[in-house]
Amino acid sequence: MDKPKVVLGVSGGIAAYKACELLRRLTESGHEVRVVPTDSALHFVGAATWSALSGNPVTTEVWDSVHEVPHVRIGQSADLVVVAPATADLLAKAAHGLADDLLTNTLLTARCPVVFAPAMHTEMWEHPATQENVATLRRRGAVVIEPAVGRLTGVDTGKGRLPEPGEIFEVCRRVLARGIEERRIDLAGRHVVVSAGGTREPLDPVRFLGNRSTGKQGYALARAAVARGARVTLVSANSELPDPAGADVVRVGTAVQLREAVVKAAADADAVVMAAAVADFRPATYAEGKIKKRDGHEPDPIVLVRNPDVLAEISADRARPGQVIVGFAAETDDVLANGRAKLARKGCDLLVVNEVGEHKTFGSEANEAVVLAADGTETPVPYGPKEALADTVWDLVAGRLA
């Protein structure tokens, strides 16, 4: 089989050095990569580096090798174009169709999926001109990854940092993994909220009631949604996984904190997917000091109280018309029967039902489930990678949003 052809565009920002790691991941995973930098990018990483790492010639000009018509051929033959980092200047040129170098010409001729990974100072990212350009690119079907929050150049900190190369690679891989007919960016312009991980309910300063969820399924849902063009808010409960590129991550600990974050994020969301394992109960009292073991005495019983039912609440009181709500049901027995009862009780549109246990689902790279719908349809998802289940969920959500 021919290797998938990827064009890696690099524009002139300090984060250009991180694109070397992205290039390495792309080439080592079997992609044919052509690096197309801007003149400014070469101030940060030289052409020799890009050529050595990619194994292909590197130029910024449309006048080099004119007989090969590179300003047309590179974009025409690509399976994916990814620009990382994408500066404010590059985003502006792409949005307005300017073509004054090889990279911008390539963007105009590309008929494949295009991914932009912006990196710039917070003020530049938040400027109305940049936001308008980003909205234009997304409306045309490009995937524009939200920048990360963190240390920028100098002493500045804020939103505008290039996401980690490994996470940008995951977005690119997800975009390429979908078949030619499925590469539509069907969640473009949509805001989706995903909860992930497992809540922890503190007993005392050192102990808590928790569960085995690691957040892998929720993070797979977030990554898949980014690759399909959505703006993603990920409410993460006690997960140690790296932040998915392009997702705004809100970290929470308890069920009450998760409810607050989900309700706030859902206010303008088109869809909410509650993949987190939310504790049904919490201790009625919290011990300010560590609970001590006393010789000759049995421990006092732990009295539990109910936590808020977040899924039922957001299903009953939808923040906007047409909002799609998806729940997860982790069952240990009578899986489908319990799932159908829960779907009716919660009032959500879709319920992902799977069997869990000490060595099932939690912490695994794979999952098996049945997606139950309020209209009575059932969609089985065979055992396989969690990203496959994620795509099935978004297929069903996108159909309802459409």
C-alpha atoms as one frame of an Amber mdcrd trajectory, in Angstrom:
protein
   0.000   0.000   0.000   1.101   3.561  -0.679   2.016   5.497   2.407  -0.511
   8.211   3.364   0.859  11.533   2.146   0.977  14.255   4.766   2.033  17.857
   4.266   3.413  19.397   7.459   3.227  23.171   7.209   5.316  25.122   9.708
   4.840  28.843  10.219   7.093  31.304  11.988   6.617  30.909  15.718   8.892
  29.787  18.523   6.850  26.587  18.795   8.247  25.506  15.402  10.828  23.392
  17.216   8.000  21.208  18.587   6.976  20.332  15.041  10.140  18.217  14.806
   8.566  15.783  17.282   5.306  15.773  15.326   7.281  15.042  12.163   9.068
  12.165  13.856   5.779  10.617  14.990   4.281  10.923  11.525   7.247   9.365
   9.723   7.734   6.581  12.259   4.067   5.606  11.993   4.368   5.062   8.249
   3.402   8.388   6.686   5.160  10.058   3.762   5.735  13.610   4.994   6.623
  16.710   2.989   7.547  19.668   5.189   6.574  23.073   3.804   7.818  25.863
   6.097   7.429  29.592   5.728  10.489  31.822   5.448   9.899  32.951   9.030
   9.822  29.349  10.266  13.360  28.834   8.996  14.567  31.411  11.536  13.645
  28.865  14.216  14.410  25.503  12.535  16.581  25.257   9.430  15.711  23.583
   6.144  18.427  20.968   6.670  16.688  19.709   9.809  13.322  19.357   8.083
  14.866  17.631   5.089  16.897  15.197   7.199  13.920  14.245   9.389  11.440
  13.877   6.531  13.693  12.480   3.824  12.205  14.942   1.353  13.397  18.249
  -0.122  12.336  21.420   1.657  11.588  24.784   0.093   9.492  27.828   0.866
   9.305  29.181  -2.682   6.953  28.493  -5.569   9.891  29.206  -7.937  11.941
  26.163  -6.985  11.553  23.115  -9.292   9.009  25.035 -11.359   8.732  22.200
 -13.916   7.104  20.081 -11.183   4.537  22.828 -10.439   4.994  22.349  -6.655
   2.526  25.071  -5.670  -0.225  22.902  -7.160   1.049  19.334  -6.994   1.891
  19.213  -3.280  -1.645  20.096  -2.189  -3.310  18.014  -4.896  -1.531  14.807
  -3.887  -1.866  15.165  -0.104  -4.096  12.993   2.077  -3.782  15.470   4.945
  -2.342  18.936   5.487  -1.457  19.903   9.054  -0.026  23.300   9.975   1.779
  23.287  13.324   2.351  25.830  14.597  -0.145  28.058  12.825   0.520  31.710
  13.649  -2.072  34.480  13.600  -0.575  35.671  10.312  -0.869  32.235   8.702
  -4.483  31.818   9.882  -5.333  35.232   8.419  -3.782  34.370   5.055  -5.552
  30.998   4.947  -8.925  32.522   5.846  -8.624  35.187   3.142  -7.185  32.953
   0.439  -3.837  34.738   0.162  -1.067  32.800  -1.579   2.342  34.481  -1.354
   4.516  31.426  -0.648   4.549  27.664  -1.126   2.607  26.875   2.068  -0.310
  29.219   1.380  -0.460  28.005  -2.232  -0.572  24.438  -0.941  -3.477  25.288
   1.359  -5.449  26.685  -1.578  -4.935  23.625  -3.757  -5.493  20.976  -1.061
  -8.724  19.005  -1.374  -7.976  16.798   1.601  -8.662  17.419   5.305  -6.712
  20.369   6.740  -5.740  20.672  10.413  -4.433  23.892  11.970  -2.696  23.851
  15.370  -2.490  27.530  16.396   0.222  28.892  18.685   0.551  32.541  19.665
   0.255  34.897  22.618  -3.089  34.991  24.391  -3.905  38.521  23.241  -3.330
  37.550  19.613  -5.483  34.423  19.924  -8.326  36.335  21.610  -8.249  39.261
  19.160 -11.551  39.535  17.232  -9.696  39.349  13.908  -8.101  36.009  14.799
 -11.357  34.616  16.169 -13.165  35.664  12.993 -10.499  33.984  10.861 -10.734
  30.795  12.915 -14.535  30.793  12.585 -14.198  31.206   8.813 -11.777  28.295
   8.504 -13.970  26.057  10.639 -17.048  26.993   8.648 -15.221  25.865   5.505
 -14.483  22.485   7.056 -10.968  22.864   8.451 -10.105  21.493  11.878  -8.689
  24.314  13.985  -7.406  22.889  17.263  -7.904  25.061  20.329  -4.512  26.116
  21.777  -3.419  24.821  25.143  -3.080  26.883  28.304   0.420  27.203  29.747
   3.782  28.903  29.577   4.312  31.051  26.489   7.459  32.931  25.485   9.142
  35.081  28.096   7.308  35.227  31.406   3.816  35.121  29.883   1.318  32.377
  30.670  -2.112  31.839  29.170  -4.049  30.300  26.305  -2.045  30.126  23.105
   0.493  27.391  23.762   0.931  24.745  21.063  -0.627  21.460  22.245   1.785
  18.618  22.842   3.017  17.044  19.569   1.799  13.594  20.614  -1.726  14.916
  21.003  -1.609  16.797  17.673  -0.484  13.518  16.115  -3.545  11.795  17.621
  -5.819  14.360  15.963  -4.096  13.805  12.622  -4.293  10.044  13.017  -8.010
  10.213  13.823  -8.703  12.430  10.801  -6.808  10.058   8.508  -8.264   6.920
  10.094 -11.765   7.691   8.923 -12.457   6.517   5.385 -12.387   8.846   2.406
 -16.179   9.103   2.417 -16.265   9.738   6.160 -13.714  12.531   6.361 -16.406
  15.158   6.527 -16.023  17.444   9.501 -19.571  16.787  10.689 -19.229  18.454
  14.098 -17.791  21.722  12.770 -19.344  24.701  14.515 -20.665  22.518  17.338
 -19.779  22.753  21.016 -19.747  19.420  22.824 -19.160  18.623  26.478 -17.615
  15.322  27.568 -17.157  14.138  31.146 -14.453  11.571  31.876 -12.719   9.778
  34.717 -14.094   8.867  38.109 -15.208  11.098  40.969 -13.772  10.738  44.464
 -15.751  11.441  47.628 -13.457  12.275  50.584 -13.819  10.519  53.927 -10.971
  12.356  55.627  -7.825  14.193  54.468  -6.215  10.962  53.192  -9.079   8.625
  52.203 -11.897   8.710  49.691 -14.612   6.583  48.117 -13.823   6.161  44.430
 -14.029   3.835  41.463 -11.762   2.226  38.886 -12.420   4.572  35.963  -9.263
   5.993  34.331 -10.994   8.305  31.856  -9.740   6.525  28.714 -13.187   6.275
  27.092 -14.046   9.902  27.808 -10.694  11.080  26.481 -11.213   8.980  23.338
 -14.571  10.716  22.886 -12.929  14.124  23.301 -10.170  13.351  20.770 -12.673
  12.000  18.243 -14.854  15.106  18.588 -11.869  17.424  18.019 -10.948  15.466
  14.881 -14.512  15.945  13.623 -14.282  19.709  14.028 -16.053  20.294  17.347
 -15.163  22.740  20.081 -14.723  20.410  23.044 -15.002  20.996  26.774 -13.656
  18.012  28.707 -14.690  17.803  32.366 -12.050  15.482  33.783 -12.432  13.812
  37.175  -9.155  12.583  38.640  -7.655  11.317  35.378  -3.905  11.269  34.857
  -4.098  11.130  31.057  -2.489  13.905  28.970  -4.815  16.688  27.853  -6.276
  15.957  24.404  -5.146  18.539  21.866  -7.874  21.056  21.170 -10.016  20.357
  24.234 -10.618  22.852  27.009 -10.020  20.727  30.106 -11.848  21.478  33.362
 -10.521  19.449  36.277 -12.838  18.332  39.088 -12.686  15.939  42.016 -16.110
  15.176  43.463 -19.556  14.551  42.008 -20.774  17.939  43.235 -17.855  19.672
  41.507 -18.491  17.679  38.327 -22.164  18.674  38.338 -21.247  22.356  38.642
 -18.736  22.159  35.784 -21.023  20.173  33.464 -24.057  22.394  34.027 -21.949
  25.496  33.369 -20.361  24.101  30.196 -23.656  22.692  28.912 -25.264  26.146
  28.821 -24.245  26.650  25.167 -23.474  23.036  24.198 -25.037  21.170  21.296
 -24.332  17.810  22.932 -23.274  16.481  26.328 -21.727  13.029  26.736 -21.544
  11.859  30.338 -18.818   9.215  30.161 -17.473   9.834  33.675 -18.110   7.314
  36.443 -19.952   9.583  38.892 -20.350   8.348  42.468 -23.989   7.786  43.434
 -23.230   8.429  47.106 -20.865  10.410  49.299 -20.095  10.272  53.029 -22.586
  12.265  55.085 -19.756  13.723  57.160 -16.146  14.602  56.463 -13.554  13.969
  59.177 -11.241  16.981  59.481  -8.464  14.717  60.765  -7.377  11.246  59.690
  -9.736   8.582  61.041  -7.664   6.577  63.546  -7.729   2.864  64.210  -8.551
   2.287  67.878  -7.491  -0.975  69.505 -10.473  -2.922  70.788 -13.011  -0.804
  68.881 -14.751  -1.452  65.613 -14.831   1.529  63.229 -17.915   3.686  63.184
 -20.277   2.972  60.275 -19.955   5.268  57.290 -23.263   6.956  56.590 -23.832
   7.795  52.937 -26.051  10.393  51.278 -27.081  10.676  47.625 -25.101  12.709
  45.179 -26.903  14.828  42.586 -28.038  12.877  39.513 -26.292  14.968  36.866
 -27.463  12.951  33.860 -31.128  13.068  34.883 -30.871  16.782  35.694 -29.403
  17.905  32.376 -31.746  15.574  30.462 -34.837  17.007  32.157 -33.719  20.640
  32.011 -31.980  21.046  28.656 -30.024  24.238  28.252 -31.087  24.738  24.628
 -33.568  23.221  22.158 -32.268  20.201  20.280 -29.463  19.520  22.727 -28.429
  15.842  22.575 -27.687  14.108  25.876 -25.717  10.853  26.058 -25.267   8.785
  29.196 -23.168   5.764  30.108 -24.371   2.775  32.116 -21.721   0.590  33.723
 -23.454  -2.657  34.685 -22.268  -5.915  36.218 -25.354  -8.092  35.569 -28.563
  -8.039  33.494 -26.717  -5.465  31.411 -29.310  -4.688  28.732 -32.337  -4.923
  31.029 -30.766  -2.564  33.528 -29.648  -0.314  30.684 -33.140  -0.005  29.210
 -34.564   0.803  32.640 -31.887   3.434  33.202 -32.507   5.014  29.796 -36.196
   5.461  30.634 -35.380   6.735  34.118 -32.725   9.246  33.082 -34.534  10.671
  30.060 -31.427  10.999  27.868 -31.361  10.478  24.093 -28.684   7.791  24.000
 -27.295   5.441  26.630 -24.047   3.523  26.153 -24.399   0.277  28.085 -21.414
  -1.910  28.871 -20.434  -4.588  31.322 -17.743  -3.602  33.804 -15.724  -5.340
  36.447 -12.289  -5.560  38.006 -10.750  -6.664  34.720 -13.364  -5.338  32.280
 -13.522  -1.948  30.584 -11.954   0.181  33.361  -8.338   0.922  32.462  -8.538
  -1.138  29.278  -7.684   0.105  25.797 -10.769  -1.631  24.390 -14.481  -1.658
  25.029 -17.665  -3.442  23.963 -21.088  -1.877  24.293 -24.627  -1.452  23.053
 -25.916   2.072  22.430 -29.588   2.286  23.346 -31.666   5.133  21.929 -34.814
   6.723  23.296 -36.585   5.846  20.023 -36.058   2.145  20.730 -33.169   1.487
  18.350 -30.101  -0.382  19.510 -26.585  -0.106  18.036 -24.158  -2.860  19.098
 -20.473  -1.962  19.104 -18.224  -5.059  18.993 -15.149  -5.442  21.137 -12.458
  -3.115  19.874 -10.535   0.100  20.528 -12.320   2.708  22.600 -11.935   5.201
  19.769 -14.205   2.960  17.635 -16.949   3.267  20.246 -16.286   7.014  20.388
 -16.846   7.367  16.640 -20.064   5.345  16.837 -21.363   7.640  19.566 -20.530
  10.761  17.541 -22.090   9.234  14.418 -25.351   8.844  16.335 -25.074  12.303
  17.902 -24.268  13.991  14.567 -27.269  12.340  12.975 -29.552  13.751  15.647
 -27.995  17.205  15.466 -28.412  17.251  11.692
